Tab-separated table of C-alpha atoms and ligand atoms in Angstrom:
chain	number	residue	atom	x	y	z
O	2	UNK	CA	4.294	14.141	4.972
O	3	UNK	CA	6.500	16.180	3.319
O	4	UNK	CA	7.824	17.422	-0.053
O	5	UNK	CA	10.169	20.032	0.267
O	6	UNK	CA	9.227	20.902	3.551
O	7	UNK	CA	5.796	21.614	2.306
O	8	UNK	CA	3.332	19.030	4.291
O	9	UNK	CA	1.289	16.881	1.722
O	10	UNK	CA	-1.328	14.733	1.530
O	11	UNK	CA	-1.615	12.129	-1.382
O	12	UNK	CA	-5.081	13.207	-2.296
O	13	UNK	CA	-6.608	16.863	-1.996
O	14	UNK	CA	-10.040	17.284	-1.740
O	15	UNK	CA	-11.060	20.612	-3.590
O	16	UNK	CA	-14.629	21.844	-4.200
O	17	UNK	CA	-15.908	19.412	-6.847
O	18	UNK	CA	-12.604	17.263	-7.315
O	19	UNK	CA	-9.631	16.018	-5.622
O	20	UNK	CA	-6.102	16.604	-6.407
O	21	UNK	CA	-3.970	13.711	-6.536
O	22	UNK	CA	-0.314	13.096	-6.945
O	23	UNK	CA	0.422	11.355	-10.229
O	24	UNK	CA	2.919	7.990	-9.298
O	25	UNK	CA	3.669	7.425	-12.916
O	26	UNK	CA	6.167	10.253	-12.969
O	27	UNK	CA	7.435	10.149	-9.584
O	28	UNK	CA	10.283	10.576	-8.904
O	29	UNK	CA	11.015	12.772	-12.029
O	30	UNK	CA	8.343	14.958	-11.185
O	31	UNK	CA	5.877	15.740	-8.751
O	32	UNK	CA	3.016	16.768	-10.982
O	33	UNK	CA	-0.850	16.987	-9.112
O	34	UNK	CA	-3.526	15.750	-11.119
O	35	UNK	CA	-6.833	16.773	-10.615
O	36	UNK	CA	-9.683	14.482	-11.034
O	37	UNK	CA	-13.422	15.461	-11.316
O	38	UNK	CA	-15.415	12.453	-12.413
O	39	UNK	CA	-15.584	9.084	-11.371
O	40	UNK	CA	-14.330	7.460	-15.035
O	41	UNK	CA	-11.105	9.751	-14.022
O	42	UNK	CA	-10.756	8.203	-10.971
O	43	UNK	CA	-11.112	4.879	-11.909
O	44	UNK	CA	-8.362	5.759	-14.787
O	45	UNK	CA	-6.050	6.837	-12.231
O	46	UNK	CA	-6.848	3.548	-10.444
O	47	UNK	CA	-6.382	1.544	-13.538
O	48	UNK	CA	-3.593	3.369	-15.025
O	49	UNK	CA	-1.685	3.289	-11.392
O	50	UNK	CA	-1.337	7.109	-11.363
O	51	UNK	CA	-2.404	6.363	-7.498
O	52	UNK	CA	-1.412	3.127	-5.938
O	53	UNK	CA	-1.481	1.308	-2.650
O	54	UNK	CA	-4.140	-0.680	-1.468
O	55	UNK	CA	-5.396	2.200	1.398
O	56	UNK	CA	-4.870	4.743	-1.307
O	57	UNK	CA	-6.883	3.332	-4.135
O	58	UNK	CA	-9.813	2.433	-1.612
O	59	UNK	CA	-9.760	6.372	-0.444
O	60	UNK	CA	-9.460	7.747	-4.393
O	61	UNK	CA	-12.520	5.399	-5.133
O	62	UNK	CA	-14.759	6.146	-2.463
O	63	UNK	CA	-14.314	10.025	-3.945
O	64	UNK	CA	-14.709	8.856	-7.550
O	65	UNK	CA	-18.560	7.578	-6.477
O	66	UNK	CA	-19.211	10.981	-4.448
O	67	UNK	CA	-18.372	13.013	-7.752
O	68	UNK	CA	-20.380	10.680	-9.553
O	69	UNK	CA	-23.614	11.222	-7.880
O	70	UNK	CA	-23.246	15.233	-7.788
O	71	UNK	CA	-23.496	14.771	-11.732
O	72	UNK	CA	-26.471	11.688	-11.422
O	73	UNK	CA	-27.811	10.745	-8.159
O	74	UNK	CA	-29.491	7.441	-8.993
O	75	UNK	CA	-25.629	6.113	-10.687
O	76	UNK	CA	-24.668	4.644	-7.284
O	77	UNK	CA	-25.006	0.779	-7.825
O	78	UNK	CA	-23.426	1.021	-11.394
O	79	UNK	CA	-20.554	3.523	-10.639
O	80	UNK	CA	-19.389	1.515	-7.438
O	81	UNK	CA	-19.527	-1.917	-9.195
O	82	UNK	CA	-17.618	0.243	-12.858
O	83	UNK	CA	-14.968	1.908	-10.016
O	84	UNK	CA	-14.993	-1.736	-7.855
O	85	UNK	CA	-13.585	-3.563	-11.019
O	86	UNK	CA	-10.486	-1.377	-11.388
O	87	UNK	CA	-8.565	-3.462	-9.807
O	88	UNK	CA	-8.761	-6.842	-7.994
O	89	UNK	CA	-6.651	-7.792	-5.439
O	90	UNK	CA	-6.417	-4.922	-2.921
O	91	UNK	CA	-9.674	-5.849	-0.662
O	92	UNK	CA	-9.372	-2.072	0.464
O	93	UNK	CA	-11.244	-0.727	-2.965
O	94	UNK	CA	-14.229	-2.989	-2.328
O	95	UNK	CA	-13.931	-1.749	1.649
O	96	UNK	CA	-14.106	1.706	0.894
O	97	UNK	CA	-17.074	1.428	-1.834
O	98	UNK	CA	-18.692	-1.017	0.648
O	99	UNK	CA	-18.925	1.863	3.534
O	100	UNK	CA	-20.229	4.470	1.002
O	101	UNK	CA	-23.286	1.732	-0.085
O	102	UNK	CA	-24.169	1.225	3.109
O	103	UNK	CA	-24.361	4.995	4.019
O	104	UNK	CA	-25.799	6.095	1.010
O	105	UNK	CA	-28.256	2.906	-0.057
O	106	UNK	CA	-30.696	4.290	2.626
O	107	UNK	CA	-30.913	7.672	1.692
O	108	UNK	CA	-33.334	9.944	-0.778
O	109	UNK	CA	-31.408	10.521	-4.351
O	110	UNK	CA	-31.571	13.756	-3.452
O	111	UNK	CA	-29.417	14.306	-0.321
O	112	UNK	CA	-26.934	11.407	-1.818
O	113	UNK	CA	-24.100	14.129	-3.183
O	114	UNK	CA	-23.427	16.047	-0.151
O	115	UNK	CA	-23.432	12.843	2.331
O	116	UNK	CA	-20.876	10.951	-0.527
O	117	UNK	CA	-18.759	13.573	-0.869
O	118	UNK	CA	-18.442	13.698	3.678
O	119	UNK	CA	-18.069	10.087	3.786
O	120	UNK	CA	-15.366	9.997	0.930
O	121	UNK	CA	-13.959	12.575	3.642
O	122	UNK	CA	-14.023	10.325	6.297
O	123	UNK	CA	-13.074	7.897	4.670
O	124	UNK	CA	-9.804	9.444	3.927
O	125	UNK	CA	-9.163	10.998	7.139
O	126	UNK	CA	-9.696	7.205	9.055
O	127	UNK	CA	-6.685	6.624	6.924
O	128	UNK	CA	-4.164	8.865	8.339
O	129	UNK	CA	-5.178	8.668	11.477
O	130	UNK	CA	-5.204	4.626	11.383
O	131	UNK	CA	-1.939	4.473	9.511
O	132	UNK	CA	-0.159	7.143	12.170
O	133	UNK	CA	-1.349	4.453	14.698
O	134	UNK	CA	-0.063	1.592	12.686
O	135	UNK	CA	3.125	3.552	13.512
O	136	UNK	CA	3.461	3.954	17.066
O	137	UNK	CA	2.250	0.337	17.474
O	138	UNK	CA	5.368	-0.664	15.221
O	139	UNK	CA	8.026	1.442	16.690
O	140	UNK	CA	8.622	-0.492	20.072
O	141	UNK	CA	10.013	-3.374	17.630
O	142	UNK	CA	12.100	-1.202	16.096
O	143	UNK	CA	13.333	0.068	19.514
O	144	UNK	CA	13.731	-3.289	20.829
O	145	UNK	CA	16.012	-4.596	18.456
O	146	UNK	CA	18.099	-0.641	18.523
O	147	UNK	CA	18.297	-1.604	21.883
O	148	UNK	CA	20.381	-5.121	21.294
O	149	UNK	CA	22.625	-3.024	19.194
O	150	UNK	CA	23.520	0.290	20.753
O	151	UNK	CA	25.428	2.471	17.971
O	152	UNK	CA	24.391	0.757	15.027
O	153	UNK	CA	21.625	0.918	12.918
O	154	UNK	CA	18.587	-0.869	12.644
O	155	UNK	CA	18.471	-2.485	9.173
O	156	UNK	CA	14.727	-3.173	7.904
O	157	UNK	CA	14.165	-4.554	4.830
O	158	UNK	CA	10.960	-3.334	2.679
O	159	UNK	CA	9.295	-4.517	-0.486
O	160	UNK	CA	7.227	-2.372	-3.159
O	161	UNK	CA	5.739	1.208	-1.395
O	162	UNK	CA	3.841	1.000	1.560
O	163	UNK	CA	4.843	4.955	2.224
O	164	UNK	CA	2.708	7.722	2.430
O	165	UNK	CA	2.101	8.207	-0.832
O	166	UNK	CA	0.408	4.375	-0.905
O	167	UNK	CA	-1.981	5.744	1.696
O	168	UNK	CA	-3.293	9.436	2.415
O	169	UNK	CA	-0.895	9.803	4.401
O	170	UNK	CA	1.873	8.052	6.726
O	171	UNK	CA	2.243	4.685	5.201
O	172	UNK	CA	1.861	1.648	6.784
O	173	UNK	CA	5.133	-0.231	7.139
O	174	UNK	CA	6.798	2.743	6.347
O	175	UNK	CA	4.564	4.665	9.150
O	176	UNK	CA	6.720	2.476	11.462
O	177	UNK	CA	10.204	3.658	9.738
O	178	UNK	CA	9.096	7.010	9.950
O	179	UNK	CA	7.995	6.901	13.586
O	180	UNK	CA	11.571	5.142	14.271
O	181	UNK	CA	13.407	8.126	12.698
O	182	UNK	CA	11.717	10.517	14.182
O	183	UNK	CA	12.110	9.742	17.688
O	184	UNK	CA	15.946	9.569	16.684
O	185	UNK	CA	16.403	5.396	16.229
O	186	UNK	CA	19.314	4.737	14.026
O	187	UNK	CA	17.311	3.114	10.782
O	188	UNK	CA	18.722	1.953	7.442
O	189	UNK	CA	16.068	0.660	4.876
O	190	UNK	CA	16.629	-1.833	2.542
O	191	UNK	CA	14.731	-0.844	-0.228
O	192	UNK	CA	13.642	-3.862	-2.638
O	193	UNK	CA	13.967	-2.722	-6.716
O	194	UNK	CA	10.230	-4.685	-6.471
O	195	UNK	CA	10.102	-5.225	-10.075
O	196	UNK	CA	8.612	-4.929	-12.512
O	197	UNK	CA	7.048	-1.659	-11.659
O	198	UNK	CA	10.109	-0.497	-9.258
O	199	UNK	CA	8.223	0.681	-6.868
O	200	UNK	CA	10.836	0.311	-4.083
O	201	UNK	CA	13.716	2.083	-6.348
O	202	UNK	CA	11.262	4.613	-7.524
O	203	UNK	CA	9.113	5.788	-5.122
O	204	UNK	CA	9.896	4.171	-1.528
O	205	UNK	CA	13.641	5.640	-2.091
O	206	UNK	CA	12.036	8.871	-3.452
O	207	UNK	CA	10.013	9.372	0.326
O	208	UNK	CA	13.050	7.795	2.302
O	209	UNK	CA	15.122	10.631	0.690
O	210	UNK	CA	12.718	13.185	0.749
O	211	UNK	CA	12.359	12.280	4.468
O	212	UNK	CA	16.497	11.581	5.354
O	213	UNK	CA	15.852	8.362	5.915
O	214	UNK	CA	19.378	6.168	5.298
O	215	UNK	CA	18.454	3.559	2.559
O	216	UNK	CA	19.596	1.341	0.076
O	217	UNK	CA	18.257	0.174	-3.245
O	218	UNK	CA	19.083	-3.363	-3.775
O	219	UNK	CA	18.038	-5.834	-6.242
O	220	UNK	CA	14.561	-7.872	-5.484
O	221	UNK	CA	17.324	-10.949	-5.142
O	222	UNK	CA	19.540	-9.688	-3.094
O	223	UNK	CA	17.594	-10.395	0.234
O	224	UNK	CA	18.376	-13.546	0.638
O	225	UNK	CA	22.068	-13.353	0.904
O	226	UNK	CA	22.088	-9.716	3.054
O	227	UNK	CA	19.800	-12.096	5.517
O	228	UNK	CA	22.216	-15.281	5.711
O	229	UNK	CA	24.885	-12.229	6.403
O	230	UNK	CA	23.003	-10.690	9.227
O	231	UNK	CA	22.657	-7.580	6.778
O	232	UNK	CA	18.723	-7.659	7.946
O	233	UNK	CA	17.251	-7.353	11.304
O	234	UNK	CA	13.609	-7.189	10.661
O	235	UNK	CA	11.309	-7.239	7.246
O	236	UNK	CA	8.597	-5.104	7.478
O	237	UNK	CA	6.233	-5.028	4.353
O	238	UNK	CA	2.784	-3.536	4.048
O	239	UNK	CA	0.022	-5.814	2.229
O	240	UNK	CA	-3.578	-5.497	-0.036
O	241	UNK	CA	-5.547	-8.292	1.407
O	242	UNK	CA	-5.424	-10.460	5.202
O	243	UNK	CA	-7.406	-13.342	4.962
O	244	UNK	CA	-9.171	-13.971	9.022
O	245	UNK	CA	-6.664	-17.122	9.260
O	246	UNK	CA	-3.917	-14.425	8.690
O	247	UNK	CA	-2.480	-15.035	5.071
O	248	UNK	CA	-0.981	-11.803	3.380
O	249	UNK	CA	-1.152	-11.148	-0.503
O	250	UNK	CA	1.373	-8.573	-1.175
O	251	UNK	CA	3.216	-7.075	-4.090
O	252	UNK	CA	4.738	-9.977	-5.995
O	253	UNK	CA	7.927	-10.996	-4.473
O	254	UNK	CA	7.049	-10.676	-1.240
O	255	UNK	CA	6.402	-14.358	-0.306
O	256	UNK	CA	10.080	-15.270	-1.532
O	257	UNK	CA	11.022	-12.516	1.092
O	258	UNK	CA	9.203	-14.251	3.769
O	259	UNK	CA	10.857	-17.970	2.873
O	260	UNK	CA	14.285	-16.220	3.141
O	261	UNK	CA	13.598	-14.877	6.451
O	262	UNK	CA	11.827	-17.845	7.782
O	263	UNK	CA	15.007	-19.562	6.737
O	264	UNK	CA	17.757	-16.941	8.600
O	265	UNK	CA	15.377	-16.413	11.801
O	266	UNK	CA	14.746	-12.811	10.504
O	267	UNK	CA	11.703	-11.638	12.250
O	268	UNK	CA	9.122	-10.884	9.198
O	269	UNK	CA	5.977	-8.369	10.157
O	270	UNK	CA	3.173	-6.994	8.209
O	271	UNK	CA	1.557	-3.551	8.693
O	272	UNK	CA	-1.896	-3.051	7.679
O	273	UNK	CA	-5.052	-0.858	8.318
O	274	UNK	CA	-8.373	-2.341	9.324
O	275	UNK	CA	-9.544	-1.939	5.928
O	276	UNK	CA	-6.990	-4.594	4.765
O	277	UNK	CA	-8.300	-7.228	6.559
O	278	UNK	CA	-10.780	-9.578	4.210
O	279	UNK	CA	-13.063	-11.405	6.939
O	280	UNK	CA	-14.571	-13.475	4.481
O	281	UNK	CA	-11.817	-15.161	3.053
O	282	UNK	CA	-9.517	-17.883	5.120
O	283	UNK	CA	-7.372	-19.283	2.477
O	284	UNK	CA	-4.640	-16.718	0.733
O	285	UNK	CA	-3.559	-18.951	-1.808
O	286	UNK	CA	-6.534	-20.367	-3.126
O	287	UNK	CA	-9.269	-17.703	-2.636
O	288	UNK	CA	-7.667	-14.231	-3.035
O	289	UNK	CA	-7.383	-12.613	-7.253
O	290	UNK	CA	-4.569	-12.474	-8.102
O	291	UNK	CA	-4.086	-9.043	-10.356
O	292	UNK	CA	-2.382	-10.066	-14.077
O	293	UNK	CA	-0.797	-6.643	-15.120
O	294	UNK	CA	0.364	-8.173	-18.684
O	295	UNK	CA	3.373	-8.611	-20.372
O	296	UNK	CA	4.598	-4.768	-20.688
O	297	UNK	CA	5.555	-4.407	-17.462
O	298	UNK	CA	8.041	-7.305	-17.111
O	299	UNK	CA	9.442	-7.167	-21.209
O	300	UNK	CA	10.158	-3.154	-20.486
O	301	UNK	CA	11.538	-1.552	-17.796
O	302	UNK	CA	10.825	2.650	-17.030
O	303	UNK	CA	13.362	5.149	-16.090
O	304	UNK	CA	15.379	7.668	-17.020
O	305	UNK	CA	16.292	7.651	-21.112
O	306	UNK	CA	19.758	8.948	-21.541
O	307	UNK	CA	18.808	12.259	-22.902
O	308	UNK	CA	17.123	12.390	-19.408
O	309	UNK	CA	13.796	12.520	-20.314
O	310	UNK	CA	11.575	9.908	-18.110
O	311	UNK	CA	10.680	6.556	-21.059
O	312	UNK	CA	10.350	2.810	-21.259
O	313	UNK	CA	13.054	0.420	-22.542
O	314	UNK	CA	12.689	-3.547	-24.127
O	315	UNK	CA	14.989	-5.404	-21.315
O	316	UNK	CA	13.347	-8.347	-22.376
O	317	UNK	CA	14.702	-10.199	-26.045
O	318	UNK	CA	12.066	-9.702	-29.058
O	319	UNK	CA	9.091	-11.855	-28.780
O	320	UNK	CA	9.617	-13.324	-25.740
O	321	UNK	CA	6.447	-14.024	-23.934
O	322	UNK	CA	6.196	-12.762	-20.160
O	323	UNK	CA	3.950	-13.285	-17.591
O	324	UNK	CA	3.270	-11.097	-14.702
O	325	UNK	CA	1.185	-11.909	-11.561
O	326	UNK	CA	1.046	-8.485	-9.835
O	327	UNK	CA	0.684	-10.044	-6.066
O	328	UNK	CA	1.673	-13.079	-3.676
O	329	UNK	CA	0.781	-14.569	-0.707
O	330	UNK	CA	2.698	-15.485	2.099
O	331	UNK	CA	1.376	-17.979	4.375
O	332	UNK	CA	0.507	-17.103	7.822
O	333	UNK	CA	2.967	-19.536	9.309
O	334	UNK	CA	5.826	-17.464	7.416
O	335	UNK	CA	4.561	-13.866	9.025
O	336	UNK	CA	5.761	-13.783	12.613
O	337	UNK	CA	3.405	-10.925	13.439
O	338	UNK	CA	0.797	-8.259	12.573
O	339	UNK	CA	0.621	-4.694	12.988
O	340	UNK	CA	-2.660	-2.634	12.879
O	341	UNK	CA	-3.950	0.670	14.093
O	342	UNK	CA	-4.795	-1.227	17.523
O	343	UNK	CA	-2.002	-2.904	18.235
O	344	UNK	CA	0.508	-6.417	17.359
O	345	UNK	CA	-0.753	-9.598	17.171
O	346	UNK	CA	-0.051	-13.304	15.557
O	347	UNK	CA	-0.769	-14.077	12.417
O	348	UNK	CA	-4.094	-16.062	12.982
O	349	UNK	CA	-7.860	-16.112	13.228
O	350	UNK	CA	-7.201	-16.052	17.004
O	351	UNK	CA	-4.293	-13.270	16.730
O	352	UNK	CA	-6.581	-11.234	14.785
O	353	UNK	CA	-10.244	-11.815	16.772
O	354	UNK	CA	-8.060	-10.822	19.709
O	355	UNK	CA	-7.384	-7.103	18.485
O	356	UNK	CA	-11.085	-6.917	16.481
O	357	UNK	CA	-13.262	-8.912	18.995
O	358	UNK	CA	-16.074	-7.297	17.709
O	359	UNK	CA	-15.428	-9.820	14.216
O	360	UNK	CA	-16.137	-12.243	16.957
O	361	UNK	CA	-19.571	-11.378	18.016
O	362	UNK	CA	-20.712	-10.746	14.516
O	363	UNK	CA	-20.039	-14.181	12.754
G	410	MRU	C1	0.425	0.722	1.714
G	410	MRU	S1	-0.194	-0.841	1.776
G	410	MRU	C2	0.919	-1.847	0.884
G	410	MRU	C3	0.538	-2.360	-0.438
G	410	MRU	O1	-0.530	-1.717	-1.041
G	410	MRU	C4	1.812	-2.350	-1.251
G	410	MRU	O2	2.746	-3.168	-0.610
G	410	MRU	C5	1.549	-2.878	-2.602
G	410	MRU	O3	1.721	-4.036	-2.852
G	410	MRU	C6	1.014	-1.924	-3.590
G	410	MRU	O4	0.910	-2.486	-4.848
G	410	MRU	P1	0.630	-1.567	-6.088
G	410	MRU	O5	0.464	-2.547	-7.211
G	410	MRU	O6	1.810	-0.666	-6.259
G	410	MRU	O7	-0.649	-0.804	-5.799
């Protein structure tokens, strides 16, 4: 995608690092940080200077391939050190999973050069599986343009699932963009998705960047634009699928869901293959949820009013906060699922239908 006009990528693969775009000082400034080692990488992880559960997975899978041009033999410890950065986004574990099971086999010596092609590969699957994720999504979008010729099509979105979250495209936001591309009237509805604000910060930074028509609302305002028929569809990326279909998601997302079970708004989740957690059935019970801390929730970041970019205390002094970083939304709240081969319910028989092969190999 683009900034300025100038197509980007959200990481940069030089010779011996990657470049990535920093998120902690987006939208103030667009600032390209390069990272050369894999205790960088897993800072940027950590620290959230990249974010989004395809995008962490793809900066991780790098990390280990710079690791092993410095030490060859660090594979098991670096992938389980960059593996723990952070928990609830199955994609990390995907990504470091693939490079294993390429590199386990191989002699020390020939490790560096196959890590750093995988890593590639890796990152190019992305765009090319969250471009599909697109198309598949836009005939919903035109179906419902269609019911309402000369108005716009008003999604509703939660945290940043642009293509900044990915390497590039998005996934939810793949669909938006496919929409207003092919010249679909589209408004977004962009949630605040405290604490972080990563809806007013960076999905309405892309959205503009792109000329996208959107809106920053509050996380609670959802409800009521719903039971006003403000809100035709709610289309939300997500960091883990369980196999029976349950999405963890940036906190707040599950509320979203019970609203538009509630107002008959139809509710879909985009996601790449590399979302999808085989192992696990139950959302609620089996998937970690991330604990970010108190900061987040007792400060807020933005603009100081000498207009240099700071933190604030929103919260009163020595209040205790607590801050679960994800959700999950039952499968019988999503009405559907979007991946890079297609829509389907959300359920073990929705899903086996578009990955069969899952199928033959349990
Ligand atoms: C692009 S996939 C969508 C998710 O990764 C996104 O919705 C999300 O929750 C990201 O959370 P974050 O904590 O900002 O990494």
């Amino acid at each position: 995608m683009k900034i300025d006009g100038v197509p980007h990528r959200s990481i940069q693969a030089e010779d011996g690092a990657i470049l990535i775009l920093d998120q902690t000082l987006l939208p103030w400034r667009v600032e390209w940080l390069r990272i050369a080692n894999a205790g960088a990488a897993a800072q940027a992880i950590r620290s959230m200077q990249v974010r989004g559960a395809p995008l962490i997975g793809a900066v991780a899978a790098y990390g280990l391939a710079l690791a092993l041009r410095d030490d060859p033999a660090a594979l098991e410890p670096v992938a389980a050190m960059l593996g723990e950065t952070r928990p609830t986004a199955i994609n990390l574990r995907w990504a470091l999973g693939r490079m294993l099971t390429v590199l386990r086999p191989l002699p020390e010596a020939t490790r560096a050069a196959r890590a750093w092609a995988e890593a590639g590969a890796i990152a190019e699957d992305d765009v090319a599986t969250c471009r599909a994720i697109g198309a598949h999504g836009l005939p919903l979008i035109e179906a419902i343009a269609a019911g309402k010729p000369g108005r716009p099509v008003n999604i509703l979105t939660h945290c940043n699932t642009g293509w900044i979250a990915t390497v590039d495209f998005g996934t939810a936001l793949s669909v938006v963009y496919q929409a207003h591309d092919a010249g679909i009237p589209v408004h977004v509805w962009v949630d605040e998705t405290r604490p972080r604000n990563q809806g007013a910060l960076l999905t309405a930074w892309e959205l503009g960047a792109h000329g996208v028509p959107h809106t920053v609302i509050a996380d609670n305002a959802g409800g009521h634009l719903m039971q006003h028929g403000e809100v035709d569809i709610v289309l939300v990326g997500t960091d883990r699928v369980t196999r029976r279909g349950d999405v963890a998601n940036k906190i707040g997302t599950y509320l979203k869901a019970l609203a538009a079970h509630d107002n008959n708004v139809p509710f879909w989740v985009a996601l790449p293959h590399s979302t999808l957690d085989w192992a696990v059935a139950d959302g609620v019970s089996e998937i970690p949820i991330e604990d970010r801390g108190e900061a987040e929730v007792t400060h807020t970041t933005g603009l100081l009013p000498d207009g240099t970019p700071g933190s604030i205390r929103t919260a009163a002094p020595g209040s205790p906060a607590r801050n679960p970083g994800f959700d999950v939304t039952p499968a019988r709240l999503v009405t559907g699922i979007i991946t890079e081969r297609g829509r389907c319910a959300a359920s073990e028989v929705g899903l086996l239908g578009l990955y069969p092969e899952r199928a033959l190999a349990a």
